[in-house]
GROMACS .gro file of C-alpha atoms in nm:
model
  357
    1UNK     CA    1  -1.746   1.565  -0.073
    2UNK     CA    2  -1.355   1.470   0.046
    3UNK     CA    3  -1.166   1.566   0.405
    4UNK     CA    4  -0.916   1.836   0.295
    5UNK     CA    5  -0.589   1.805   0.379
    6UNK     CA    6  -0.573   2.081   0.595
    7UNK     CA    7  -0.877   1.959   0.762
    8UNK     CA    8  -0.710   1.636   0.842
    9UNK     CA    9  -0.402   1.743   0.932
   10UNK     CA   10  -0.560   2.012   1.213
   11UNK     CA   11  -0.786   1.670   1.371
   12UNK     CA   12  -0.368   1.529   1.325
   13UNK     CA   13  -0.276   1.846   1.592
   14UNK     CA   14  -0.548   1.916   1.798
   15UNK     CA   15  -0.629   1.474   1.951
   16UNK     CA   16  -0.370   1.286   2.174
   17UNK     CA   17  -0.429   0.877   2.121
   18UNK     CA   18  -0.605   0.676   2.384
   19UNK     CA   19  -0.600   0.301   2.163
   20UNK     CA   20  -0.402   0.076   2.044
   21UNK     CA   21  -0.052   0.317   1.961
   22UNK     CA   22  -0.018   0.463   1.619
   23UNK     CA   23   0.266   0.220   1.597
   24UNK     CA   24  -0.005  -0.042   1.690
   25UNK     CA   25  -0.311   0.108   1.422
   26UNK     CA   26  -0.056   0.098   1.143
   27UNK     CA   27   0.087  -0.256   1.163
   28UNK     CA   28  -0.275  -0.406   1.199
   29UNK     CA   29  -0.349  -0.249   0.878
   30UNK     CA   30  -0.027  -0.274   0.723
   31UNK     CA   31  -0.045  -0.677   0.759
   32UNK     CA   32  -0.433  -0.574   0.628
   33UNK     CA   33  -0.295  -0.466   0.340
   34UNK     CA   34  -0.013  -0.713   0.272
   35UNK     CA   35  -0.288  -0.979   0.248
   36UNK     CA   36  -0.549  -0.810   0.020
   37UNK     CA   37  -0.668  -0.965  -0.315
   38UNK     CA   38  -0.680  -0.748  -0.582
   39UNK     CA   39  -1.010  -0.655  -0.661
   40UNK     CA   40  -0.985  -0.546  -0.301
   41UNK     CA   41  -0.718  -0.304  -0.279
   42UNK     CA   42  -0.854  -0.128  -0.657
   43UNK     CA   43  -1.171  -0.094  -0.465
   44UNK     CA   44  -0.964   0.105  -0.160
   45UNK     CA   45  -0.812   0.271  -0.430
   46UNK     CA   46  -1.121   0.434  -0.533
   47UNK     CA   47  -1.266   0.488  -0.223
   48UNK     CA   48  -0.953   0.677  -0.041
   49UNK     CA   49  -0.878   1.071  -0.148
   50UNK     CA   50  -0.578   1.066  -0.343
   51UNK     CA   51  -0.324   1.173  -0.143
   52UNK     CA   52  -0.403   0.869   0.111
   53UNK     CA   53  -0.208   0.642  -0.196
   54UNK     CA   54  -0.464   0.353  -0.125
   55UNK     CA   55  -0.283   0.276   0.229
   56UNK     CA   56  -0.464   0.128   0.506
   57UNK     CA   57  -0.206   0.273   0.724
   58UNK     CA   58  -0.248   0.591   0.652
   59UNK     CA   59  -0.543   0.602   0.768
   60UNK     CA   60  -0.557   0.359   1.073
   61UNK     CA   61  -0.520   0.584   1.334
   62UNK     CA   62  -0.786   0.899   1.175
   63UNK     CA   63  -1.024   0.737   1.379
   64UNK     CA   64  -0.872   0.832   1.701
   65UNK     CA   65  -0.715   1.162   1.600
   66UNK     CA   66  -1.080   1.331   1.499
   67UNK     CA   67  -1.288   1.178   1.805
   68UNK     CA   68  -1.248   1.467   2.069
   69UNK     CA   69  -1.330   1.727   1.806
   70UNK     CA   70  -1.741   1.865   1.832
   71UNK     CA   71  -1.853   1.685   1.498
   72UNK     CA   72  -1.653   1.335   1.577
   73UNK     CA   73  -1.699   1.312   1.987
   74UNK     CA   74  -2.017   1.064   1.936
   75UNK     CA   75  -1.769   0.827   1.806
   76UNK     CA   76  -1.582   0.850   2.163
   77UNK     CA   77  -1.698   0.565   2.342
   78UNK     CA   78  -1.752   0.308   1.996
   79UNK     CA   79  -1.367   0.255   2.074
   80UNK     CA   80  -1.387   0.047   2.383
   81UNK     CA   81  -1.677  -0.188   2.545
   82UNK     CA   82  -1.747  -0.207   2.902
   83UNK     CA   83  -1.904  -0.528   3.034
   84UNK     CA   84  -2.163  -0.488   3.376
   85UNK     CA   85  -1.987  -0.603   3.648
   86UNK     CA   86  -1.671  -0.702   3.489
   87UNK     CA   87  -1.368  -0.663   3.727
   88UNK     CA   88  -1.020  -0.857   3.645
   89UNK     CA   89  -0.891  -1.085   3.740
   90UNK     CA   90  -1.115  -1.147   4.057
   91UNK     CA   91  -1.429  -1.175   3.842
   92UNK     CA   92  -1.425  -1.181   3.451
   93UNK     CA   93  -1.759  -1.132   3.301
   94UNK     CA   94  -1.813  -1.090   2.903
   95UNK     CA   95  -2.171  -0.932   2.867
   96UNK     CA   96  -2.293  -1.232   3.034
   97UNK     CA   97  -2.456  -0.980   3.268
   98UNK     CA   98  -2.512  -0.678   3.030
   99UNK     CA   99  -2.319  -0.437   2.870
  100UNK     CA  100  -2.319  -0.040   3.018
  101UNK     CA  101  -2.376   0.079   2.650
  102UNK     CA  102  -2.537  -0.208   2.431
  103UNK     CA  103  -2.540   0.031   2.117
  104UNK     CA  104  -2.264   0.280   2.178
  105UNK     CA  105  -1.957   0.038   2.205
  106UNK     CA  106  -1.662  -0.116   1.975
  107UNK     CA  107  -1.879  -0.401   1.886
  108UNK     CA  108  -2.168  -0.289   1.744
  109UNK     CA  109  -1.984   0.000   1.596
  110UNK     CA  110  -1.805  -0.299   1.398
  111UNK     CA  111  -2.134  -0.431   1.270
  112UNK     CA  112  -2.232  -0.076   1.204
  113UNK     CA  113  -1.861   0.007   0.980
  114UNK     CA  114  -1.841  -0.335   0.794
  115UNK     CA  115  -2.247  -0.245   0.703
  116UNK     CA  116  -2.208   0.114   0.616
  117UNK     CA  117  -1.886  -0.030   0.359
  118UNK     CA  118  -2.077  -0.276   0.209
  119UNK     CA  119  -2.430  -0.061   0.119
  120UNK     CA  120  -2.238   0.249   0.119
  121UNK     CA  121  -2.073   0.501  -0.125
  122UNK     CA  122  -1.833   0.846  -0.150
  123UNK     CA  123  -1.749   0.970   0.175
  124UNK     CA  124  -1.977   0.799   0.337
  125UNK     CA  125  -1.780   0.473   0.238
  126UNK     CA  126  -1.469   0.625   0.287
  127UNK     CA  127  -1.523   0.715   0.650
  128UNK     CA  128  -1.663   0.379   0.737
  129UNK     CA  129  -1.371   0.228   0.626
  130UNK     CA  130  -1.163   0.443   0.831
  131UNK     CA  131  -1.357   0.340   1.127
  132UNK     CA  132  -1.330  -0.010   1.087
  133UNK     CA  133  -0.968  -0.016   0.999
  134UNK     CA  134  -0.912   0.155   1.347
  135UNK     CA  135  -1.207  -0.054   1.489
  136UNK     CA  136  -1.098  -0.397   1.398
  137UNK     CA  137  -0.706  -0.251   1.559
  138UNK     CA  138  -0.886  -0.158   1.930
  139UNK     CA  139  -1.102  -0.483   1.956
  140UNK     CA  140  -0.757  -0.673   1.942
  141UNK     CA  141  -0.552  -0.454   2.225
  142UNK     CA  142  -0.734  -0.639   2.550
  143UNK     CA  143  -0.769  -0.327   2.749
  144UNK     CA  144  -1.003  -0.179   2.566
  145UNK     CA  145  -1.235  -0.466   2.647
  146UNK     CA  146  -1.282  -0.427   2.988
  147UNK     CA  147  -1.411  -0.074   3.200
  148UNK     CA  148  -1.216  -0.173   3.487
  149UNK     CA  149  -1.076   0.135   3.602
  150UNK     CA  150  -1.125   0.339   3.289
  151UNK     CA  151  -0.992   0.000   3.111
  152UNK     CA  152  -0.590   0.053   3.276
  153UNK     CA  153  -0.592   0.470   3.225
  154UNK     CA  154  -0.618   0.493   3.603
  155UNK     CA  155  -0.432   0.205   3.730
  156UNK     CA  156  -0.032   0.363   3.778
  157UNK     CA  157   0.270   0.103   3.683
  158UNK     CA  158   0.647   0.084   3.602
  159UNK     CA  159   0.739  -0.007   3.241
  160UNK     CA  160   1.140   0.003   3.236
  161UNK     CA  161   1.160   0.212   3.492
  162UNK     CA  162   0.886   0.436   3.370
  163UNK     CA  163   0.539   0.572   3.475
  164UNK     CA  164   0.314   0.455   3.322
  165UNK     CA  165  -0.077   0.364   3.313
  166UNK     CA  166  -0.124   0.022   3.253
  167UNK     CA  167  -0.330   0.106   2.904
  168UNK     CA  168  -0.097   0.310   2.795
  169UNK     CA  169   0.170  -0.004   2.847
  170UNK     CA  170  -0.049  -0.202   2.596
  171UNK     CA  171  -0.115   0.068   2.382
  172UNK     CA  172   0.213   0.153   2.322
  173UNK     CA  173   0.545   0.083   2.572
  174UNK     CA  174   0.515  -0.298   2.481
  175UNK     CA  175   0.478  -0.263   2.104
  176UNK     CA  176   0.740   0.027   2.088
  177UNK     CA  177   0.993  -0.164   2.323
  178UNK     CA  178   0.938  -0.483   2.039
  179UNK     CA  179   1.001  -0.195   1.782
  180UNK     CA  180   1.339  -0.058   1.969
  181UNK     CA  181   1.468  -0.444   1.977
  182UNK     CA  182   1.461  -0.569   1.687
  183UNK     CA  183   1.758  -0.757   1.544
  184UNK     CA  184   1.650  -0.897   1.213
  185UNK     CA  185   1.462  -0.811   0.926
  186UNK     CA  186   1.581  -0.459   0.960
  187UNK     CA  187   1.644  -0.457   0.583
  188UNK     CA  188   1.404  -0.545   0.296
  189UNK     CA  189   1.363  -0.886   0.220
  190UNK     CA  190   1.421  -1.026  -0.119
  191UNK     CA  191   1.253  -1.000  -0.368
  192UNK     CA  192   1.452  -1.169  -0.702
  193UNK     CA  193   1.463  -1.527  -0.786
  194UNK     CA  194   1.778  -1.724  -0.645
  195UNK     CA  195   1.836  -2.096  -0.620
  196UNK     CA  196   1.882  -2.086  -0.244
  197UNK     CA  197   1.511  -1.921  -0.190
  198UNK     CA  198   1.229  -2.103  -0.278
  199UNK     CA  199   0.967  -1.913  -0.514
  200UNK     CA  200   0.691  -1.901  -0.253
  201UNK     CA  201   0.937  -1.666  -0.023
  202UNK     CA  202   1.009  -1.445  -0.299
  203UNK     CA  203   0.626  -1.421  -0.362
  204UNK     CA  204   0.519  -1.337  -0.028
  205UNK     CA  205   0.848  -1.079   0.015
  206UNK     CA  206   0.798  -0.934  -0.319
  207UNK     CA  207   0.401  -0.847  -0.155
  208UNK     CA  208   0.520  -0.776   0.157
  209UNK     CA  209   0.786  -0.521   0.051
  210UNK     CA  210   0.570  -0.361  -0.203
  211UNK     CA  211   0.364  -0.213   0.091
  212UNK     CA  212   0.669  -0.110   0.336
  213UNK     CA  213   0.778   0.245   0.309
  214UNK     CA  214   1.058   0.289   0.534
  215UNK     CA  215   0.847   0.293   0.865
  216UNK     CA  216   0.997   0.202   1.211
  217UNK     CA  217   0.770  -0.038   1.251
  218UNK     CA  218   0.907  -0.268   0.916
  219UNK     CA  219   1.143  -0.498   1.054
  220UNK     CA  220   0.865  -0.602   1.280
  221UNK     CA  221   0.596  -0.603   1.019
  222UNK     CA  222   0.821  -0.843   0.826
  223UNK     CA  223   0.867  -1.077   1.152
  224UNK     CA  224   0.483  -1.074   1.221
  225UNK     CA  225   0.371  -1.157   0.833
  226UNK     CA  226   0.696  -1.449   0.768
  227UNK     CA  227   0.762  -1.554   1.060
  228UNK     CA  228   0.438  -1.550   1.246
  229UNK     CA  229   0.148  -1.507   0.961
  230UNK     CA  230   0.347  -1.816   0.766
  231UNK     CA  231   0.463  -1.963   1.005
  232UNK     CA  232   0.418  -2.006   1.390
  233UNK     CA  233   0.062  -1.955   1.324
  234UNK     CA  234   0.036  -2.098   0.986
  235UNK     CA  235  -0.230  -2.328   1.020
  236UNK     CA  236  -0.464  -2.085   1.207
  237UNK     CA  237  -0.583  -1.857   0.980
  238UNK     CA  238  -0.882  -2.007   0.838
  239UNK     CA  239  -1.071  -2.020   1.218
  240UNK     CA  240  -0.895  -1.673   1.307
  241UNK     CA  241  -1.086  -1.525   1.026
  242UNK     CA  242  -1.391  -1.727   1.003
  243UNK     CA  243  -1.707  -1.605   1.156
  244UNK     CA  244  -1.862  -1.891   1.326
  245UNK     CA  245  -2.249  -1.777   1.254
  246UNK     CA  246  -2.210  -1.710   0.878
  247UNK     CA  247  -2.332  -2.077   0.664
  248UNK     CA  248  -2.612  -2.127   0.900
  249UNK     CA  249  -2.941  -2.188   0.807
  250UNK     CA  250  -3.119  -1.839   0.945
  251UNK     CA  251  -3.309  -2.018   1.215
  252UNK     CA  252  -2.990  -2.228   1.334
  253UNK     CA  253  -2.784  -1.891   1.308
  254UNK     CA  254  -3.034  -1.729   1.529
  255UNK     CA  255  -3.086  -1.992   1.812
  256UNK     CA  256  -2.745  -1.965   1.875
  257UNK     CA  257  -2.662  -1.588   1.866
  258UNK     CA  258  -2.993  -1.526   2.106
  259UNK     CA  259  -2.787  -1.763   2.326
  260UNK     CA  260  -2.450  -1.543   2.324
  261UNK     CA  261  -2.441  -1.157   2.535
  262UNK     CA  262  -2.396  -0.987   2.188
  263UNK     CA  263  -2.539  -1.136   1.866
  264UNK     CA  264  -2.292  -1.109   1.554
  265UNK     CA  265  -2.440  -1.069   1.260
  266UNK     CA  266  -2.600  -1.329   1.034
  267UNK     CA  267  -2.569  -1.141   0.677
  268UNK     CA  268  -2.175  -0.975   0.729
  269UNK     CA  269  -1.914  -1.136   0.732
  270UNK     CA  270  -1.759  -1.005   1.065
  271UNK     CA  271  -1.836  -1.150   1.393
  272UNK     CA  272  -1.678  -0.890   1.672
  273UNK     CA  273  -1.789  -1.088   1.944
  274UNK     CA  274  -1.675  -1.387   1.883
  275UNK     CA  275  -1.279  -1.250   1.788
  276UNK     CA  276  -1.321  -1.042   2.116
  277UNK     CA  277  -1.350  -1.349   2.373
  278UNK     CA  278  -1.038  -1.470   2.431
  279UNK     CA  279  -0.853  -1.103   2.376
  280UNK     CA  280  -1.104  -1.048   2.717
  281UNK     CA  281  -1.006  -1.398   2.859
  282UNK     CA  282  -0.627  -1.256   2.791
  283UNK     CA  283  -0.682  -0.970   3.024
  284UNK     CA  284  -0.860  -1.169   3.315
  285UNK     CA  285  -0.605  -1.423   3.267
  286UNK     CA  286  -0.269  -1.232   3.263
  287UNK     CA  287  -0.276  -0.898   3.214
  288UNK     CA  288  -0.496  -0.773   3.485
  289UNK     CA  289  -0.247  -0.904   3.873
  290UNK     CA  290  -0.415  -0.912   4.197
  291UNK     CA  291  -0.207  -0.586   4.318
  292UNK     CA  292  -0.310  -0.332   4.049
  293UNK     CA  293  -0.458  -0.096   4.246
  294UNK     CA  294  -0.597   0.220   4.073
  295UNK     CA  295  -0.549   0.620   4.174
  296UNK     CA  296  -0.772   0.862   4.268
  297UNK     CA  297  -0.493   1.092   4.102
  298UNK     CA  298  -0.305   1.026   3.840
  299UNK     CA  299  -0.084   1.315   3.875
  300UNK     CA  300  -0.004   1.236   4.238
  301UNK     CA  301  -0.026   0.880   4.215
  302UNK     CA  302   0.256   0.655   4.366
  303UNK     CA  303   0.450   0.386   4.113
  304UNK     CA  304   0.542   0.102   4.213
  305UNK     CA  305   0.495  -0.216   3.993
  306UNK     CA  306   0.735  -0.241   3.745
  307UNK     CA  307   0.600  -0.461   3.468
  308UNK     CA  308   0.930  -0.574   3.274
  309UNK     CA  309   1.023  -0.851   3.493
  310UNK     CA  310   1.084  -1.197   3.387
  311UNK     CA  311   0.744  -1.290   3.447
  312UNK     CA  312   0.519  -1.041   3.295
  313UNK     CA  313   0.702  -0.843   3.028
  314UNK     CA  314   0.934  -1.165   2.965
  315UNK     CA  315   0.662  -1.371   2.938
  316UNK     CA  316   0.487  -1.137   2.711
  317UNK     CA  317   0.760  -1.165   2.443
  318UNK     CA  318   0.829  -1.578   2.486
  319UNK     CA  319   0.455  -1.585   2.394
  320UNK     CA  320   0.458  -1.372   2.122
  321UNK     CA  321   0.159  -1.199   2.302
  322UNK     CA  322   0.195  -0.900   2.127
  323UNK     CA  323   0.284  -0.983   1.781
  324UNK     CA  324   0.007  -1.197   1.816
  325UNK     CA  325  -0.288  -0.987   1.913
  326UNK     CA  326  -0.160  -0.720   1.579
  327UNK     CA  327  -0.147  -1.044   1.329
  328UNK     CA  328  -0.537  -1.101   1.442
  329UNK     CA  329  -0.617  -0.826   1.430
  330UNK     CA  330  -0.393  -0.760   1.096
  331UNK     CA  331  -0.589  -1.094   0.910
  332UNK     CA  332  -0.919  -1.011   0.998
  333UNK     CA  333  -0.929  -0.657   0.938
  334UNK     CA  334  -0.749  -0.849   0.548
  335UNK     CA  335  -1.043  -1.079   0.536
  336UNK     CA  336  -1.376  -0.869   0.618
  337UNK     CA  337  -1.215  -0.620   0.364
  338UNK     CA  338  -1.184  -0.870   0.127
  339UNK     CA  339  -1.504  -1.026   0.172
  340UNK     CA  340  -1.688  -0.661   0.124
  341UNK     CA  341  -1.485  -0.541  -0.142
  342UNK     CA  342  -1.334  -0.757  -0.344
  343UNK     CA  343  -1.484  -0.956  -0.638
  344UNK     CA  344  -1.638  -1.259  -0.699
  345UNK     CA  345  -1.469  -1.430  -0.920
  346UNK     CA  346  -1.111  -1.351  -0.668
  347UNK     CA  347  -1.309  -1.460  -0.363
  348UNK     CA  348  -1.417  -1.841  -0.555
  349UNK     CA  349  -1.091  -1.877  -0.645
  350UNK     CA  350  -0.879  -1.769  -0.342
  351UNK     CA  351  -1.080  -1.720  -0.047
  352UNK     CA  352  -1.116  -1.380   0.127
  353UNK     CA  353  -0.723  -1.460   0.236
  354UNK     CA  354  -0.504  -1.541  -0.115
  355UNK     CA  355  -0.285  -1.778  -0.082
  356UNK     CA  356   0.097  -1.598  -0.056
  357UNK     CA  357   0.318  -1.886  -0.004
   0.00000   0.00000   0.00000
C-alpha cells in the first residue's frame, strides 16, 4: 500500500507544525541527501513513492503534518522528551531522575524507527524512513529536549519586535532570519572544471547542486555544507557520527549503557541519547534565560523580552548555533541511512560518510 497524493495533500492542509519549522527539517534532510552513499540513495528511491523523487526533504515535515490526525495521534508525544525535574537554567537534568514518558519520547522513537527501517519492507519501511528523517531533525532542536513550560511554547518573547514564543523563535525565526540575510551562495556553485577551482571542490559542488532545487533555503544549505561541514567542522565529522556503544564487546557496552539515563542500542548505528546531551546542555547554558516567565494564557501574555540583541540573537549568529545544529542533524541522518541502507561494498570503501572533498 502506498499513500495517495490526495491523502497526503489533505494532511498537509489540516495540521500546523510544532517542531523545527518546515525549512529547518528540509535543510537537515537536504544536508543528509548530499552525503548519501549511492547505494543508500538507490534504496531510498525504492522505498518512497515515485512522486517524492527520492527526496528526503519532501518527506521531512510529513510527521508534523499528520500527527494531529486520528490515525497518527499516537505519534505526537514522540517528537520530544521531557526529563523529570528538568527546569533550565536553574536545574538541568537529562534523565538522571527519570523520564516522564520512558517508552514514548523522541529518544526511543529514533531507536524504534531505525530498527523498523532496518527490518521491514514496503509501507512500514516507508513510514519508518519518514519518521526517522523527521525525528533526527527534532532531536537537534534544543527546545524538544526539555519539558519546562511545554518546551518553551508558553514563554512569551519578542523577536525583531514581533510577538513569539521561545519555542517558535528556535523552530522558525532564527532559521528564517538567517535565510533572509544570506548575501552569498545565492547562485549555483560552479560544477565545471576550471584551473582556479580544486577538483575536490568541483566534486562537492556537483553533489550539492544535484540535490538543490531552487528552494529559498538553498543558499543556507550551500553555506552549511561548504563553509561549515567541510571547513569549520571538517575535523569533527567522525566524532559527530560515531556512537560510543558500538564496537564494544556486548558485556562492555551493557555495563556502560546501564550507567546512563537512556540505553542507546548496541545493535543499531544510532545513539540518540549520546547525540542529544550537548543540545540539551545548550538549552541549559544559553537558550533559557533567568528572566523568562511562563504565561498562563498566551493570548493575553505580555511580550517584553526582545531576543534580537547582541547578547542573544547576535551570539547565536556569531557562534553559528543554528547552522551547527542543522549540520549535526543532517550528517547524523546521513550516517544512519548509509549504515542501514548502504551496500556493504560501499561502506567498506567509504565508511558511512562518503569523502566528497
